Short mmCIF file of C-alpha atoms in Angstrom, two decimals:
data_model
loop_
_atom_site.label_atom_id
_atom_site.label_comp_id
_atom_site.label_asym_id
_atom_site.label_seq_id
_atom_site.Cartn_x
_atom_site.Cartn_y
_atom_site.Cartn_z
CA MET A 565 -9.56 8.57 -5.77
CA ARG A 566 -11.45 8.01 -2.53
CA ALA A 567 -9.90 8.99 0.79
CA VAL A 568 -9.86 5.41 2.15
CA GLU A 569 -8.32 4.09 -1.05
CA ARG A 570 -5.73 6.88 -0.99
CA ALA A 571 -4.86 5.95 2.61
CA ALA A 572 -4.51 2.29 1.65
CA ILE A 573 -2.26 3.25 -1.27
CA ARG A 574 -0.10 5.37 1.06
CA VAL A 575 0.22 2.42 3.45
CA HIS A 576 1.26 0.13 0.60
CA ILE A 577 3.81 2.62 -0.75
CA LEU A 578 5.32 3.13 2.70
CA GLY A 579 5.35 -0.64 3.24
CA ILE A 580 7.04 -1.31 -0.10
CA GLY A 581 9.74 1.23 0.74
CA LEU A 582 10.46 -0.29 4.16
CA ASN A 583 12.70 -3.04 2.87
CA GLU A 584 14.11 -1.83 -0.42
CA HIS A 585 14.68 1.11 -2.69
CA ALA A 586 11.67 1.02 -4.98
CA SER A 587 11.27 2.69 -8.36
CA ASP A 588 7.98 4.24 -9.35
CA HIS A 589 7.56 1.39 -11.86
CA LEU A 590 8.01 -1.25 -9.16
CA ILE A 591 5.57 0.58 -6.87
CA LEU A 592 2.98 0.94 -9.64
CA ASP A 593 3.31 -2.75 -10.59
CA GLU A 594 2.92 -3.82 -6.96
CA LEU A 595 -0.15 -1.62 -6.45
CA GLN A 596 -1.73 -2.95 -9.65
CA ARG A 597 -0.96 -6.53 -8.56
CA ARG A 598 -2.89 -5.77 -5.38
CA GLY A 599 -5.89 -4.57 -7.39
CA TYR A 600 -5.47 -0.79 -7.34
CA ARG A 601 -6.17 0.93 -10.65
CA LEU A 602 -3.74 3.82 -10.54
CA GLN A 603 -2.36 5.90 -13.37
CA PRO A 604 1.34 6.93 -13.34
CA GLY A 605 0.34 10.59 -12.84
CA GLU A 606 -1.77 9.68 -9.79
CA LEU A 607 1.14 7.70 -8.34
CA LYS A 608 3.48 10.65 -8.91
CA THR A 609 1.07 12.93 -7.02
CA VAL A 610 0.98 10.54 -4.04
CA LEU A 611 4.77 10.07 -4.09
CA ASP A 612 5.34 13.83 -4.29
CA GLU A 613 3.03 14.29 -1.28
CA LEU A 614 4.89 11.62 0.71
CA VAL A 615 8.26 13.15 -0.20
CA GLY A 616 6.98 16.62 0.72
CA ARG A 617 5.86 15.35 4.13
CA GLY A 618 9.25 13.69 4.71
CA LEU A 619 7.76 10.19 4.82
CA VAL A 620 9.59 8.97 1.72
CA GLY A 621 13.07 9.90 0.56
CA ILE A 622 14.36 10.06 -2.99
CA CYS A 623 17.50 8.00 -3.54
CA GLU A 624 20.32 8.59 -5.98
CA ALA A 625 19.85 7.03 -9.40
CA PRO A 626 21.81 3.81 -9.84
CA ALA A 627 24.89 4.06 -12.05
CA GLY A 628 23.90 3.85 -15.69
CA TYR A 629 20.32 4.96 -15.02
CA PRO A 630 20.36 8.77 -15.09
CA GLY A 631 17.09 10.37 -14.11
CA ARG A 632 15.66 7.18 -12.64
CA ARG A 633 14.45 7.84 -9.12
CA THR A 634 14.00 5.31 -6.41
CA TYR A 635 12.25 5.84 -3.11
CA GLU A 636 12.66 4.55 0.40
CA THR A 637 10.60 5.00 3.53
CA THR A 638 12.17 7.39 6.04
CA PRO A 639 12.07 6.85 9.82
CA ALA A 640 9.12 9.27 9.98
CA GLY A 641 7.50 7.24 7.20
CA ARG A 642 7.97 4.04 9.21
CA MET A 643 6.13 5.64 12.13
CA SER A 644 3.38 6.91 9.83
CA TRP A 645 3.10 3.46 8.22
CA ALA A 646 2.55 1.84 11.63
CA GLN A 647 -0.02 4.46 12.65
CA GLU A 648 -1.93 4.21 9.36
CA CYS A 649 -1.90 0.39 9.48
CA ARG A 650 -3.43 0.52 12.96
CA ALA A 651 -6.04 3.08 11.87
CA LEU A 652 -7.04 1.09 8.78
CA SER A 653 -7.13 -2.12 10.81
CA LYS A 654 -9.35 -0.47 13.43
CA LEU A 655 -11.68 0.91 10.75
CA THR A 656 -11.93 -2.47 9.04
CA HIS A 657 -12.70 -4.21 12.33
CA GLU A 658 -15.30 -1.60 13.30
CA VAL A 659 -17.07 -1.83 9.94
CA PHE A 660 -16.81 -5.56 9.24
CA GLY A 661 -16.04 -7.18 12.58
CA THR A 662 -13.82 -10.21 12.15
CA ARG A 663 -15.32 -11.19 8.79
CA LEU A 664 -14.57 -9.33 5.61
CA PRO A 665 -17.33 -9.44 3.03
CA PRO A 666 -16.46 -11.71 0.10
CA LEU A 667 -15.33 -10.06 -3.11
CA PRO A 668 -17.63 -10.50 -6.08
CA PRO A 669 -16.23 -13.22 -8.40
CA HIS A 670 -15.96 -10.84 -11.36
CA VAL A 671 -13.48 -8.61 -9.49
CA GLY A 672 -10.74 -11.21 -9.99
CA ILE A 673 -8.50 -10.08 -7.12
CA ASP A 674 -6.74 -12.81 -5.21
CA ASP A 675 -6.62 -11.68 -1.58
CA SER A 676 -4.07 -14.36 -0.67
CA GLN A 677 -1.34 -11.75 -1.24
CA ALA A 678 -3.01 -9.18 1.02
CA TRP A 679 -1.42 -8.31 4.35
CA LEU A 680 -4.44 -9.76 6.08
CA SER A 681 -6.57 -12.06 4.01
CA THR A 682 -10.12 -13.24 4.66
CA ARG A 683 -8.70 -16.64 5.68
CA ASP A 684 -6.48 -14.96 8.31
CA LEU A 685 -9.53 -13.29 9.81
CA GLU A 686 -11.48 -16.56 9.87
CA ASP A 687 -8.56 -18.29 11.60
CA ALA A 688 -8.41 -15.48 14.20
CA GLU A 689 -12.13 -15.81 14.86
CA ASP A 690 -11.81 -19.58 15.43
CA SER A 691 -9.04 -19.06 18.01
#
């Protein structure tokens, strides 16, 4: 996994955990929906790293679901999420300006669900 992709995955995981307790299955599904091709073992490695750094906390398993872990972003994780979002945004702007390059049609990823889509950038440029 490339460093930039790993950073983007971290940002997504921290963002998912901001508003809800998220299971590893929910996180993996959300990442795959956004176009990341991640294996469960790779996700576990990233989650373990985030837990080890205190950015994500492990929550108690819901009643009736022994052994099922859910995760939530900690206050330190919220701060890290904001910092990483700014860093990725700055990098994107420095590399691409206000226009993101179009995705090749065969990729099949709909960027309308992205935090900042190509259309958002075009609207910002027109303002």
